[in-house]
mmCIF file of C-alpha atoms and ligand atoms in Angstrom:
data_model
loop_
_atom_site.group_PDB
_atom_site.id
_atom_site.type_symbol
_atom_site.label_atom_id
_atom_site.label_comp_id
_atom_site.label_asym_id
_atom_site.label_seq_id
_atom_site.Cartn_x
_atom_site.Cartn_y
_atom_site.Cartn_z
ATOM 1 C CA MET L 1 -0.041 0.028 0.183
ATOM 2 C CA ILE L 2 1.482 3.280 -0.924
ATOM 3 C CA LYS L 3 0.336 6.255 0.983
ATOM 4 C CA MET L 4 -1.459 8.912 -0.595
ATOM 5 C CA PHE L 5 -3.014 11.037 2.123
ATOM 6 C CA ASN L 6 -5.463 13.670 0.971
ATOM 7 C CA LEU L 7 -7.639 15.374 3.354
ATOM 8 C CA ASP L 8 -10.109 16.906 0.826
ATOM 9 C CA ASN L 9 -10.602 13.321 -0.610
ATOM 10 C CA LEU L 10 -11.674 12.190 2.954
ATOM 11 C CA LEU L 11 -14.016 14.569 3.697
ATOM 12 C CA ARG L 12 -17.496 14.304 2.928
ATOM 13 C CA ASP L 13 -18.754 16.381 0.333
ATOM 14 C CA ASN L 14 -21.389 18.248 2.518
ATOM 15 C CA ILE L 15 -18.412 19.123 5.001
ATOM 16 C CA LYS L 16 -16.317 20.324 2.224
ATOM 17 C CA ARG L 17 -19.079 22.841 1.261
ATOM 18 C CA LEU L 18 -20.241 24.021 4.630
ATOM 19 C CA VAL L 19 -20.650 27.271 5.603
ATOM 20 C CA PRO L 20 -20.373 27.304 9.317
ATOM 21 C CA TYR L 21 -22.538 29.273 11.623
ATOM 22 C CA SER L 22 -21.000 32.832 12.219
ATOM 23 C CA SER L 23 -21.728 33.788 15.623
ATOM 24 C CA ALA L 24 -22.115 37.665 16.905
ATOM 25 C CA ARG L 25 -18.710 37.142 18.554
ATOM 26 C CA ASP L 26 -16.944 35.499 15.460
ATOM 27 C CA GLU L 27 -17.859 38.691 13.582
ATOM 28 C CA PHE L 28 -16.751 41.467 15.935
ATOM 29 C CA LYS L 29 -12.768 41.589 16.580
ATOM 30 C CA GLY L 30 -11.535 44.540 18.667
ATOM 31 C CA GLU L 31 -12.115 46.463 21.620
ATOM 32 C CA ALA L 32 -15.605 47.601 22.679
ATOM 33 C CA SER L 33 -17.428 48.193 25.893
ATOM 34 C CA ILE L 34 -21.133 47.928 25.036
ATOM 35 C CA PHE L 35 -22.495 44.698 23.428
ATOM 36 C CA LEU L 36 -25.875 45.016 21.840
ATOM 37 C CA ASP L 37 -25.182 41.898 19.254
ATOM 38 C CA ALA L 38 -26.070 38.689 20.672
ATOM 39 C CA ASN L 39 -29.562 39.267 22.551
ATOM 40 C CA GLU L 40 -28.051 38.385 25.814
ATOM 41 C CA ASN L 41 -29.311 39.759 28.798
ATOM 42 C CA SER L 42 -27.754 43.080 29.547
ATOM 43 C CA PHE L 43 -28.245 43.555 33.280
ATOM 44 C CA GLY L 44 -26.565 40.504 34.803
ATOM 45 C CA SER L 45 -27.437 36.776 35.875
ATOM 46 C CA PRO L 46 -28.925 35.601 39.134
ATOM 47 C CA LEU L 47 -25.568 34.321 40.365
ATOM 48 C CA ALA L 48 -22.762 35.757 42.474
ATOM 49 C CA LYS L 49 -20.716 35.850 39.075
ATOM 50 C CA ALA L 50 -22.056 37.037 35.836
ATOM 51 C CA TYR L 51 -22.721 34.381 33.208
ATOM 52 C CA ASN L 52 -24.837 36.533 30.999
ATOM 53 C CA ARG L 53 -22.539 36.999 28.208
ATOM 54 C CA TYR L 54 -21.619 33.878 25.524
ATOM 55 C CA PRO L 55 -18.275 32.377 26.003
ATOM 56 C CA ASP L 56 -15.452 32.257 23.700
ATOM 57 C CA PRO L 57 -16.390 29.843 21.058
ATOM 58 C CA MET L 58 -12.881 29.088 20.356
ATOM 59 C CA GLN L 59 -11.596 28.790 23.877
ATOM 60 C CA TRP L 60 -8.334 30.474 23.240
ATOM 61 C CA LYS L 61 -7.345 31.208 26.899
ATOM 62 C CA ILE L 62 -7.426 27.226 27.852
ATOM 63 C CA LYS L 63 -5.825 26.389 24.443
ATOM 64 C CA TYR L 64 -2.758 28.851 24.972
ATOM 65 C CA LYS L 65 -2.314 27.293 28.568
ATOM 66 C CA LEU L 66 -2.631 23.746 27.175
ATOM 67 C CA ALA L 67 -0.078 24.504 24.671
ATOM 68 C CA GLU L 68 2.295 25.273 27.278
ATOM 69 C CA ILE L 69 1.438 22.222 29.040
ATOM 70 C CA LYS L 70 1.622 19.991 26.017
ATOM 71 C CA GLY L 71 4.087 21.460 23.957
ATOM 72 C CA VAL L 72 1.665 21.603 20.907
ATOM 73 C CA PRO L 73 0.414 24.905 19.047
ATOM 74 C CA PRO L 74 -2.895 26.542 19.991
ATOM 75 C CA GLN L 75 -4.295 26.195 16.490
ATOM 76 C CA ASN L 76 -3.436 22.420 16.865
ATOM 77 C CA ILE L 77 -5.960 21.700 19.769
ATOM 78 C CA PHE L 78 -9.792 21.305 19.477
ATOM 79 C CA LEU L 79 -11.701 21.119 22.754
ATOM 80 C CA GLY L 80 -15.062 19.368 23.228
ATOM 81 C CA ASN L 81 -17.742 18.496 25.299
ATOM 82 C CA GLY L 82 -15.862 15.414 26.673
ATOM 83 C CA SER L 83 -14.121 13.248 24.117
ATOM 84 C CA ASP L 84 -17.127 12.024 23.047
ATOM 85 C CA GLU L 85 -17.994 15.309 21.018
ATOM 86 C CA ALA L 86 -14.643 14.769 19.131
ATOM 87 C CA ILE L 87 -15.449 11.194 18.160
ATOM 88 C CA ASP L 88 -18.985 12.099 17.027
ATOM 89 C CA ILE L 89 -17.646 15.015 15.112
ATOM 90 C CA LEU L 90 -14.978 12.564 13.533
ATOM 91 C CA TYR L 91 -17.584 10.487 12.282
ATOM 92 C CA ARG L 92 -19.697 13.420 10.757
ATOM 93 C CA ALA L 93 -16.776 15.030 8.853
ATOM 94 C CA PHE L 94 -15.242 11.718 7.333
ATOM 95 C CA CYS L 95 -18.050 8.940 7.025
ATOM 96 C CA ARG L 96 -20.823 9.021 4.668
ATOM 97 C CA PRO L 97 -23.720 6.927 6.325
ATOM 98 C CA GLY L 98 -24.442 3.895 4.671
ATOM 99 C CA ILE L 99 -21.253 3.903 2.720
ATOM 100 C CA ASP L 100 -18.218 4.560 4.462
ATOM 101 C CA ASN L 101 -16.803 2.033 7.143
ATOM 102 C CA VAL L 102 -14.161 2.496 10.104
ATOM 103 C CA ILE L 103 -12.240 0.051 11.688
ATOM 104 C CA LEU L 104 -12.217 -0.831 15.510
ATOM 105 C CA CYS L 105 -9.987 -3.233 17.344
ATOM 106 C CA PRO L 106 -12.014 -4.980 20.281
ATOM 107 C CA PRO L 107 -12.126 -5.448 23.122
ATOM 108 C CA THR L 108 -12.027 -1.341 23.467
ATOM 109 C CA TYR L 109 -13.690 1.867 24.643
ATOM 110 C CA GLY L 110 -17.317 1.315 23.721
ATOM 111 C CA MET L 111 -18.133 5.096 22.335
ATOM 112 C CA TYR L 112 -16.396 4.349 18.848
ATOM 113 C CA GLU L 113 -19.185 1.925 18.233
ATOM 114 C CA VAL L 114 -22.088 3.520 19.583
ATOM 115 C CA SER L 115 -20.983 6.881 17.855
ATOM 116 C CA ALA L 116 -20.620 4.675 14.553
ATOM 117 C CA ASN L 117 -24.256 3.333 14.982
ATOM 118 C CA ILE L 118 -25.860 6.896 15.712
ATOM 119 C CA ASN L 119 -24.086 7.858 12.548
ATOM 120 C CA ASP L 120 -25.044 4.598 10.543
ATOM 121 C CA VAL L 121 -21.474 4.077 9.834
ATOM 122 C CA THR L 122 -20.269 0.216 9.128
ATOM 123 C CA ILE L 123 -18.017 -1.104 11.819
ATOM 124 C CA ARG L 124 -15.136 -3.633 10.505
ATOM 125 C CA LYS L 125 -13.941 -5.423 13.841
ATOM 126 C CA VAL L 126 -10.474 -6.517 13.993
ATOM 127 C CA SER L 127 -9.966 -8.252 17.239
ATOM 128 C CA LEU L 128 -6.607 -7.443 19.128
ATOM 129 C CA ALA L 129 -4.052 -10.297 19.357
ATOM 130 C CA GLU L 130 -3.800 -12.912 22.512
ATOM 131 C CA ASN L 131 -1.490 -10.453 24.074
ATOM 132 C CA PHE L 132 -3.871 -7.510 23.225
ATOM 133 C CA GLN L 133 -1.530 -5.824 20.703
ATOM 134 C CA LEU L 134 -2.614 -5.243 16.949
ATOM 135 C CA ASP L 135 -3.070 -7.818 14.663
ATOM 136 C CA LEU L 136 -1.560 -5.810 11.795
ATOM 137 C CA ALA L 137 -2.066 -8.682 9.062
ATOM 138 C CA ALA L 138 -5.627 -8.683 9.842
ATOM 139 C CA LEU L 139 -6.178 -4.813 10.153
ATOM 140 C CA GLU L 140 -4.406 -4.631 6.546
ATOM 141 C CA THR L 141 -6.583 -7.357 4.721
ATOM 142 C CA ALA L 142 -9.916 -5.344 6.557
ATOM 143 C CA ILE L 143 -9.137 -1.942 4.955
ATOM 144 C CA ASP L 144 -10.979 -1.384 1.716
ATOM 145 C CA GLU L 145 -11.497 1.580 -0.303
ATOM 146 C CA ASN L 146 -14.262 2.886 1.726
ATOM 147 C CA THR L 147 -12.423 2.621 5.303
ATOM 148 C CA LYS L 148 -12.014 6.208 6.714
ATOM 149 C CA MET L 149 -10.743 5.825 9.983
ATOM 150 C CA ILE L 150 -8.954 3.367 12.522
ATOM 151 C CA PHE L 151 -9.470 3.699 16.089
ATOM 152 C CA LEU L 152 -6.312 2.867 18.263
ATOM 153 C CA CYS L 153 -6.770 3.273 22.255
ATOM 154 C CA SER L 154 -3.598 3.378 24.093
ATOM 155 C CA PRO L 155 -3.373 2.497 26.697
ATOM 156 C CA ASN L 156 -6.411 0.688 25.910
ATOM 157 C CA ASN L 157 -9.668 0.254 27.633
ATOM 158 C CA PRO L 158 -10.648 -2.060 29.254
ATOM 159 C CA THR L 159 -7.524 -4.302 29.102
ATOM 160 C CA GLY L 160 -5.225 -1.413 30.564
ATOM 161 C CA ASN L 161 -2.030 -1.953 28.260
ATOM 162 C CA ASP L 162 -0.169 0.255 25.993
ATOM 163 C CA LEU L 163 -0.319 -0.571 22.285
ATOM 164 C CA ASP L 164 3.183 -1.312 20.718
ATOM 165 C CA ARG L 165 4.560 2.010 19.565
ATOM 166 C CA GLU L 166 6.058 0.357 16.324
ATOM 167 C CA ASP L 167 2.560 -1.333 15.460
ATOM 168 C CA ILE L 168 0.970 2.151 15.613
ATOM 169 C CA GLU L 169 3.654 3.573 13.569
ATOM 170 C CA ALA L 170 3.135 0.864 11.015
ATOM 171 C CA VAL L 171 -0.960 1.892 10.624
ATOM 172 C CA LEU L 172 0.027 5.708 10.453
ATOM 173 C CA ASN L 173 2.592 4.958 7.540
ATOM 174 C CA ASN L 174 0.675 2.869 5.763
ATOM 175 C CA PHE L 175 -3.076 3.672 6.058
ATOM 176 C CA ASP L 176 -4.066 6.860 4.295
ATOM 177 C CA GLY L 177 -7.238 7.251 5.989
ATOM 178 C CA ILE L 178 -7.259 8.776 9.740
ATOM 179 C CA VAL L 179 -5.796 7.368 12.475
ATOM 180 C CA VAL L 180 -7.482 8.177 15.781
ATOM 181 C CA ILE L 181 -5.225 7.345 18.638
ATOM 182 C CA ASP L 182 -7.047 7.456 22.054
ATOM 183 C CA GLU L 183 -4.685 8.533 24.789
ATOM 184 C CA ALA L 184 -7.434 9.010 27.528
ATOM 185 C CA TYR L 185 -4.907 7.253 29.974
ATOM 186 C CA ILE L 186 -1.545 8.417 28.747
ATOM 187 C CA ASN L 187 -0.856 10.319 31.689
ATOM 188 C CA PHE L 188 -0.352 7.139 33.647
ATOM 189 C CA SER L 189 1.715 5.384 31.048
ATOM 190 C CA LYS L 190 5.493 5.364 30.235
ATOM 191 C CA GLN L 191 4.793 5.489 26.726
ATOM 192 C CA ARG L 192 5.625 8.884 24.941
ATOM 193 C CA SER L 193 2.232 10.630 23.752
ATOM 194 C CA PHE L 194 1.867 10.680 19.993
ATOM 195 C CA ILE L 195 0.837 14.763 20.208
ATOM 196 C CA GLN L 196 4.665 15.387 19.427
ATOM 197 C CA GLU L 197 4.123 13.644 15.958
ATOM 198 C CA LEU L 198 1.732 15.883 14.318
ATOM 199 C CA THR L 199 3.922 17.255 11.552
ATOM 200 C CA GLU L 200 5.113 13.886 11.124
ATOM 201 C CA TYR L 201 1.792 12.550 10.235
ATOM 202 C CA PRO L 202 -1.189 14.422 8.272
ATOM 203 C CA ASN L 203 -3.506 11.847 8.870
ATOM 204 C CA LEU L 204 -2.837 11.538 12.844
ATOM 205 C CA VAL L 205 -5.766 12.511 15.412
ATOM 206 C CA VAL L 206 -4.857 12.098 19.218
ATOM 207 C CA LEU L 207 -7.564 12.545 21.678
ATOM 208 C CA GLN L 208 -7.001 13.062 25.547
ATOM 209 C CA THR L 209 -9.387 14.147 28.143
ATOM 210 C CA LEU L 210 -9.528 15.790 31.571
ATOM 211 C CA SER L 211 -11.834 13.421 33.084
ATOM 212 C CA LYS L 212 -8.913 10.958 33.940
ATOM 213 C CA ALA L 213 -5.551 11.782 35.340
ATOM 214 C CA TRP L 214 -6.845 15.573 35.820
ATOM 215 C CA GLY L 215 -9.779 14.738 38.214
ATOM 216 C CA LEU L 216 -12.465 16.880 36.105
ATOM 217 C CA ALA L 217 -14.574 14.461 34.461
ATOM 218 C CA ALA L 218 -17.832 16.309 35.872
ATOM 219 C CA LEU L 219 -16.550 19.577 33.652
ATOM 220 C CA ARG L 220 -16.558 17.380 30.268
ATOM 221 C CA LEU L 221 -13.385 18.455 28.636
ATOM 222 C CA GLY L 222 -12.290 16.392 25.779
ATOM 223 C CA MET L 223 -9.178 17.386 23.500
ATOM 224 C CA ALA L 224 -8.313 16.436 20.075
ATOM 225 C CA PHE L 225 -4.772 17.046 18.666
ATOM 226 C CA ALA L 226 -4.455 17.324 15.143
ATOM 227 C CA SER L 227 -3.157 19.166 11.922
ATOM 228 C CA GLU L 228 -4.224 22.800 11.405
ATOM 229 C CA ASP L 229 -6.733 21.446 8.354
ATOM 230 C CA ILE L 230 -8.185 18.801 10.421
ATOM 231 C CA ILE L 231 -8.758 21.371 13.389
ATOM 232 C CA HIS L 232 -10.342 23.496 10.837
ATOM 233 C CA VAL L 233 -12.890 20.852 9.856
ATOM 234 C CA PHE L 234 -13.604 20.176 13.919
ATOM 235 C CA ASN L 235 -14.011 24.093 14.173
ATOM 236 C CA LYS L 236 -16.600 24.092 11.361
ATOM 237 C CA ILE L 237 -18.626 21.249 12.773
ATOM 238 C CA LYS L 238 -18.935 21.927 16.411
ATOM 239 C CA PRO L 239 -21.536 23.700 17.955
ATOM 240 C CA PRO L 240 -20.496 27.260 18.005
ATOM 241 C CA TYR L 241 -20.290 27.528 22.182
ATOM 242 C CA ASN L 242 -19.623 23.987 22.677
ATOM 243 C CA ILE L 243 -17.734 24.509 26.309
ATOM 244 C CA GLY L 244 -19.611 26.694 28.452
ATOM 245 C CA GLN L 245 -17.993 29.462 30.518
ATOM 246 C CA ALA L 246 -18.330 27.835 33.628
ATOM 247 C CA THR L 247 -16.205 24.677 32.383
ATOM 248 C CA GLN L 248 -13.664 27.429 30.639
ATOM 249 C CA ASP L 249 -13.407 29.364 34.227
ATOM 250 C CA LEU L 250 -12.879 25.836 36.189
ATOM 251 C CA VAL L 251 -10.493 24.389 33.952
ATOM 252 C CA LEU L 252 -8.404 27.301 33.407
ATOM 253 C CA GLU L 253 -8.110 27.562 37.097
ATOM 254 C CA ALA L 254 -7.443 23.547 37.472
ATOM 255 C CA LEU L 255 -4.715 23.745 34.566
ATOM 256 C CA GLU L 256 -2.599 25.552 37.350
ATOM 257 C CA GLY L 257 -2.605 22.715 39.704
ATOM 258 C CA ILE L 258 -0.534 20.443 37.426
ATOM 259 C CA SER L 259 2.013 19.390 40.230
ATOM 260 C CA GLN L 260 -0.728 17.776 42.295
ATOM 261 C CA VAL L 261 -2.215 16.172 39.304
ATOM 262 C CA ASN L 262 1.568 14.833 38.803
ATOM 263 C CA ASP L 263 1.544 13.485 42.359
ATOM 264 C CA TRP L 264 -1.600 11.832 42.151
ATOM 265 C CA ILE L 265 -0.713 10.103 39.055
ATOM 266 C CA LYS L 266 2.605 8.503 40.631
ATOM 267 C CA THR L 267 0.082 7.800 43.851
ATOM 268 C CA ALA L 268 -2.399 6.009 41.257
ATOM 269 C CA VAL L 269 0.380 3.967 39.657
ATOM 270 C CA SER L 270 1.718 2.948 43.049
ATOM 271 C CA GLU L 271 -1.265 2.106 44.459
ATOM 272 C CA ARG L 272 -2.143 0.332 41.370
ATOM 273 C CA GLU L 273 1.187 -1.995 41.878
ATOM 274 C CA LYS L 274 0.313 -2.808 45.556
ATOM 275 C CA LEU L 275 -3.113 -3.876 44.874
ATOM 276 C CA VAL L 276 -2.263 -6.052 42.091
ATOM 277 C CA ALA L 277 0.160 -7.892 44.099
ATOM 278 C CA GLU L 278 -2.313 -8.526 46.674
ATOM 279 C CA LEU L 279 -5.148 -9.384 44.650
ATOM 280 C CA ALA L 280 -2.940 -11.756 42.740
ATOM 281 C CA LEU L 281 -2.730 -13.934 46.009
ATOM 282 C CA LEU L 282 -6.402 -14.187 46.534
ATOM 283 C CA PRO L 283 -8.216 -17.655 45.527
ATOM 284 C CA VAL L 284 -10.983 -15.760 43.070
ATOM 285 C CA THR L 285 -7.965 -14.254 40.942
ATOM 286 C CA GLU L 286 -7.292 -16.185 37.737
ATOM 287 C CA ASN L 287 -5.119 -13.771 36.340
ATOM 288 C CA ILE L 288 -4.327 -9.812 36.319
ATOM 289 C CA TYR L 289 -3.193 -8.506 33.034
ATOM 290 C CA PRO L 290 -0.563 -5.724 32.911
ATOM 291 C CA SER L 291 -1.582 -2.476 33.184
ATOM 292 C CA ASP L 292 -0.231 0.986 32.012
ATOM 293 C CA ALA L 293 -3.422 3.110 33.055
ATOM 294 C CA ASN L 294 -5.224 3.865 36.344
ATOM 295 C CA PHE L 295 -7.003 0.599 36.311
ATOM 296 C CA PHE L 296 -6.560 -2.954 35.418
ATOM 297 C CA LEU L 297 -8.651 -5.897 33.976
ATOM 298 C CA MET L 298 -8.600 -9.197 36.682
ATOM 299 C CA LYS L 299 -9.736 -12.402 35.211
ATOM 300 C CA THR L 300 -11.441 -14.435 37.825
ATOM 301 C CA LYS L 301 -13.480 -17.597 38.296
ATOM 302 C CA ASP L 302 -16.652 -15.992 38.666
ATOM 303 C CA ALA L 303 -17.298 -12.491 37.352
ATOM 304 C CA LYS L 304 -20.711 -12.067 38.042
ATOM 305 C CA GLY L 305 -20.695 -13.833 41.654
ATOM 306 C CA ILE L 306 -17.776 -11.174 42.862
ATOM 307 C CA TYR L 307 -19.313 -8.570 41.201
ATOM 308 C CA ASN L 308 -22.728 -9.101 42.858
ATOM 309 C CA SER L 309 -20.824 -9.519 46.189
ATOM 310 C CA LEU L 310 -18.966 -6.734 45.988
ATOM 311 C CA VAL L 311 -22.238 -4.395 45.297
ATOM 312 C CA GLU L 312 -23.705 -5.767 48.441
ATOM 313 C CA GLN L 313 -20.668 -4.351 50.454
ATOM 314 C CA GLY L 314 -21.494 -1.021 48.392
ATOM 315 C CA ILE L 315 -17.903 -1.428 46.169
ATOM 316 C CA ILE L 316 -18.941 -1.018 42.424
ATOM 317 C CA VAL L 317 -16.594 -2.288 39.887
ATOM 318 C CA ARG L 318 -17.130 -3.149 36.269
ATOM 319 C CA ASP L 319 -18.057 -6.350 34.908
ATOM 320 C CA ARG L 320 -16.419 -6.984 31.665
ATOM 321 C CA SER L 321 -17.107 -10.664 31.202
ATOM 322 C CA LYS L 322 -19.584 -10.572 28.463
ATOM 323 C CA VAL L 323 -17.029 -8.412 26.270
ATOM 324 C CA GLU L 324 -15.197 -10.373 23.693
ATOM 325 C CA MET L 325 -11.951 -11.763 24.926
ATOM 326 C CA CYS L 326 -12.564 -10.700 28.504
ATOM 327 C CA ALA L 327 -14.545 -13.727 29.916
ATOM 328 C CA GLY L 328 -14.288 -13.928 33.785
ATOM 329 C CA CYS L 329 -13.086 -10.356 33.764
ATOM 330 C CA LEU L 330 -13.899 -7.462 35.891
ATOM 331 C CA ARG L 331 -12.035 -3.901 35.443
ATOM 332 C CA ILE L 332 -11.233 -2.248 38.631
ATOM 333 C CA THR L 333 -10.098 1.425 38.958
ATOM 334 C CA VAL L 334 -7.725 1.902 41.427
ATOM 335 C CA GLY L 335 -8.967 3.947 44.411
ATOM 336 C CA THR L 336 -7.430 5.608 47.440
ATOM 337 C CA LYS L 337 -5.538 3.727 49.905
ATOM 338 C CA GLU L 338 -8.696 3.267 52.092
ATOM 339 C CA GLU L 339 -10.858 2.504 49.147
ATOM 340 C CA ASN L 340 -8.321 -0.337 47.761
ATOM 341 C CA GLU L 341 -8.304 -2.064 51.476
ATOM 342 C CA ALA L 342 -11.963 -2.179 51.514
ATOM 343 C CA LEU L 343 -12.035 -3.819 48.121
ATOM 344 C CA LEU L 344 -9.392 -6.349 49.240
ATOM 345 C CA ASN L 345 -11.348 -7.103 52.246
ATOM 346 C CA GLY L 346 -14.453 -7.275 50.101
ATOM 347 C CA LEU L 347 -12.980 -9.821 47.607
ATOM 348 C CA LYS L 348 -11.588 -12.089 51.089
ATOM 349 C CA SER L 349 -15.071 -12.240 52.415
ATOM 350 C CA TYR L 350 -16.566 -13.980 49.065
ATOM 351 C CA THR L 351 -17.269 -17.165 49.223
ATOM 352 C CA PRO L 352 -18.277 -18.960 46.179
ATOM 353 C CA VAL L 353 -21.906 -20.542 45.867
ATOM 354 C CA VAL L 354 -21.765 -24.311 45.404
HETATM 355 C C1 LIG C 1 -12.826 7.778 29.868
HETATM 356 C C2 LIG C 1 -12.369 7.450 28.448
HETATM 357 C C3 LIG C 1 -12.572 8.628 27.717
HETATM 358 C C4 LIG C 1 -13.090 9.898 28.288
HETATM 359 O O1 LIG C 1 -14.057 10.526 27.552
HETATM 360 P P1 LIG C 1 -14.791 11.972 28.376
HETATM 361 O O2 LIG C 1 -15.926 11.884 27.079
HETATM 362 O O3 LIG C 1 -13.648 12.951 27.525
HETATM 363 O O4 LIG C 1 -14.855 11.891 29.606
HETATM 364 C C5 LIG C 1 -12.236 8.567 26.126
HETATM 365 N N1 LIG C 1 -11.574 7.333 25.847
HETATM 366 C C6 LIG C 1 -11.353 6.364 26.582
HETATM 367 C C7 LIG C 1 -10.651 4.975 26.133
HETATM 368 C C8 LIG C 1 -11.783 6.611 27.683
HETATM 369 O O5 LIG C 1 -11.725 5.529 28.826
#
């Protein structure tokens, strides 16, 4: 396969032709003190802080701060209402409903499939190999002329492992559609992020989020990093004011707390190692798969029974036993020291029904 990446050929025609909504604040640039252009309430908001003005549609303050933290120019960043918004926009930009297809590598994150179904886009599944790494040969045969995107998740959810970097590079180098690398858990991994490779690969889209390591799941802020041309497409499609002012304010404040976040990452990884070592000794445990994230996949003798027994003790883990290649598996998020001890005790008190 010779790589011939051409963004224009990949985009849907309606998106190429699309004239995006132009908001009041898009049309005015410069200094002013009286804003009578957007039908806002000029008197204020019934809150301590005023939220009566529409927020910056491009969220530049956050992007400049993220540019510093990530070492990526602000023009290469898109911000969405969670990563899920970025995933949905990718489908709408590139995939003609009922015609185009995307490749997913299960077991992996469920939203790629749900979003494909919402957008009436065919899914081709190429399962991971036994070791939860990519099956490059099977990937190559699954690609046809209507394959627009390949979703890779590294570290992968629910398996927890990094995908091998050389394999990801092979996909980037040989596929001339869009390669989406979901790095929701990259902060916990020893792997380098692919966001430094944007100039190398015009077909690369990297997804990250503030929902995991950054501890901001409730604020809903997902990030996509890509070429300026691809980010331009995201900006055309997104709702004009997709990130509210309250989220923008709080995210800007939270981004100053990076040293606290880095401490938590170290703690989560060391707590994970401790917890895994102890769980490995329990009779209920069949296997714990190596993890590069803040969770791990544990194969048990009776996933359903163990899950129910934990629920009765007020402890919720994720039952993944019905997921392809995950028979008997529970996915467990690393908690605080106290929470992990409660989990261990909960599992010790589990007695199989015979
Ligand atoms: C949690 C998670 C996300 C984050 O989604 P948000 O919408 O940003 O909260 C994205 N991808 C994967 C694989 C995840 O596990």
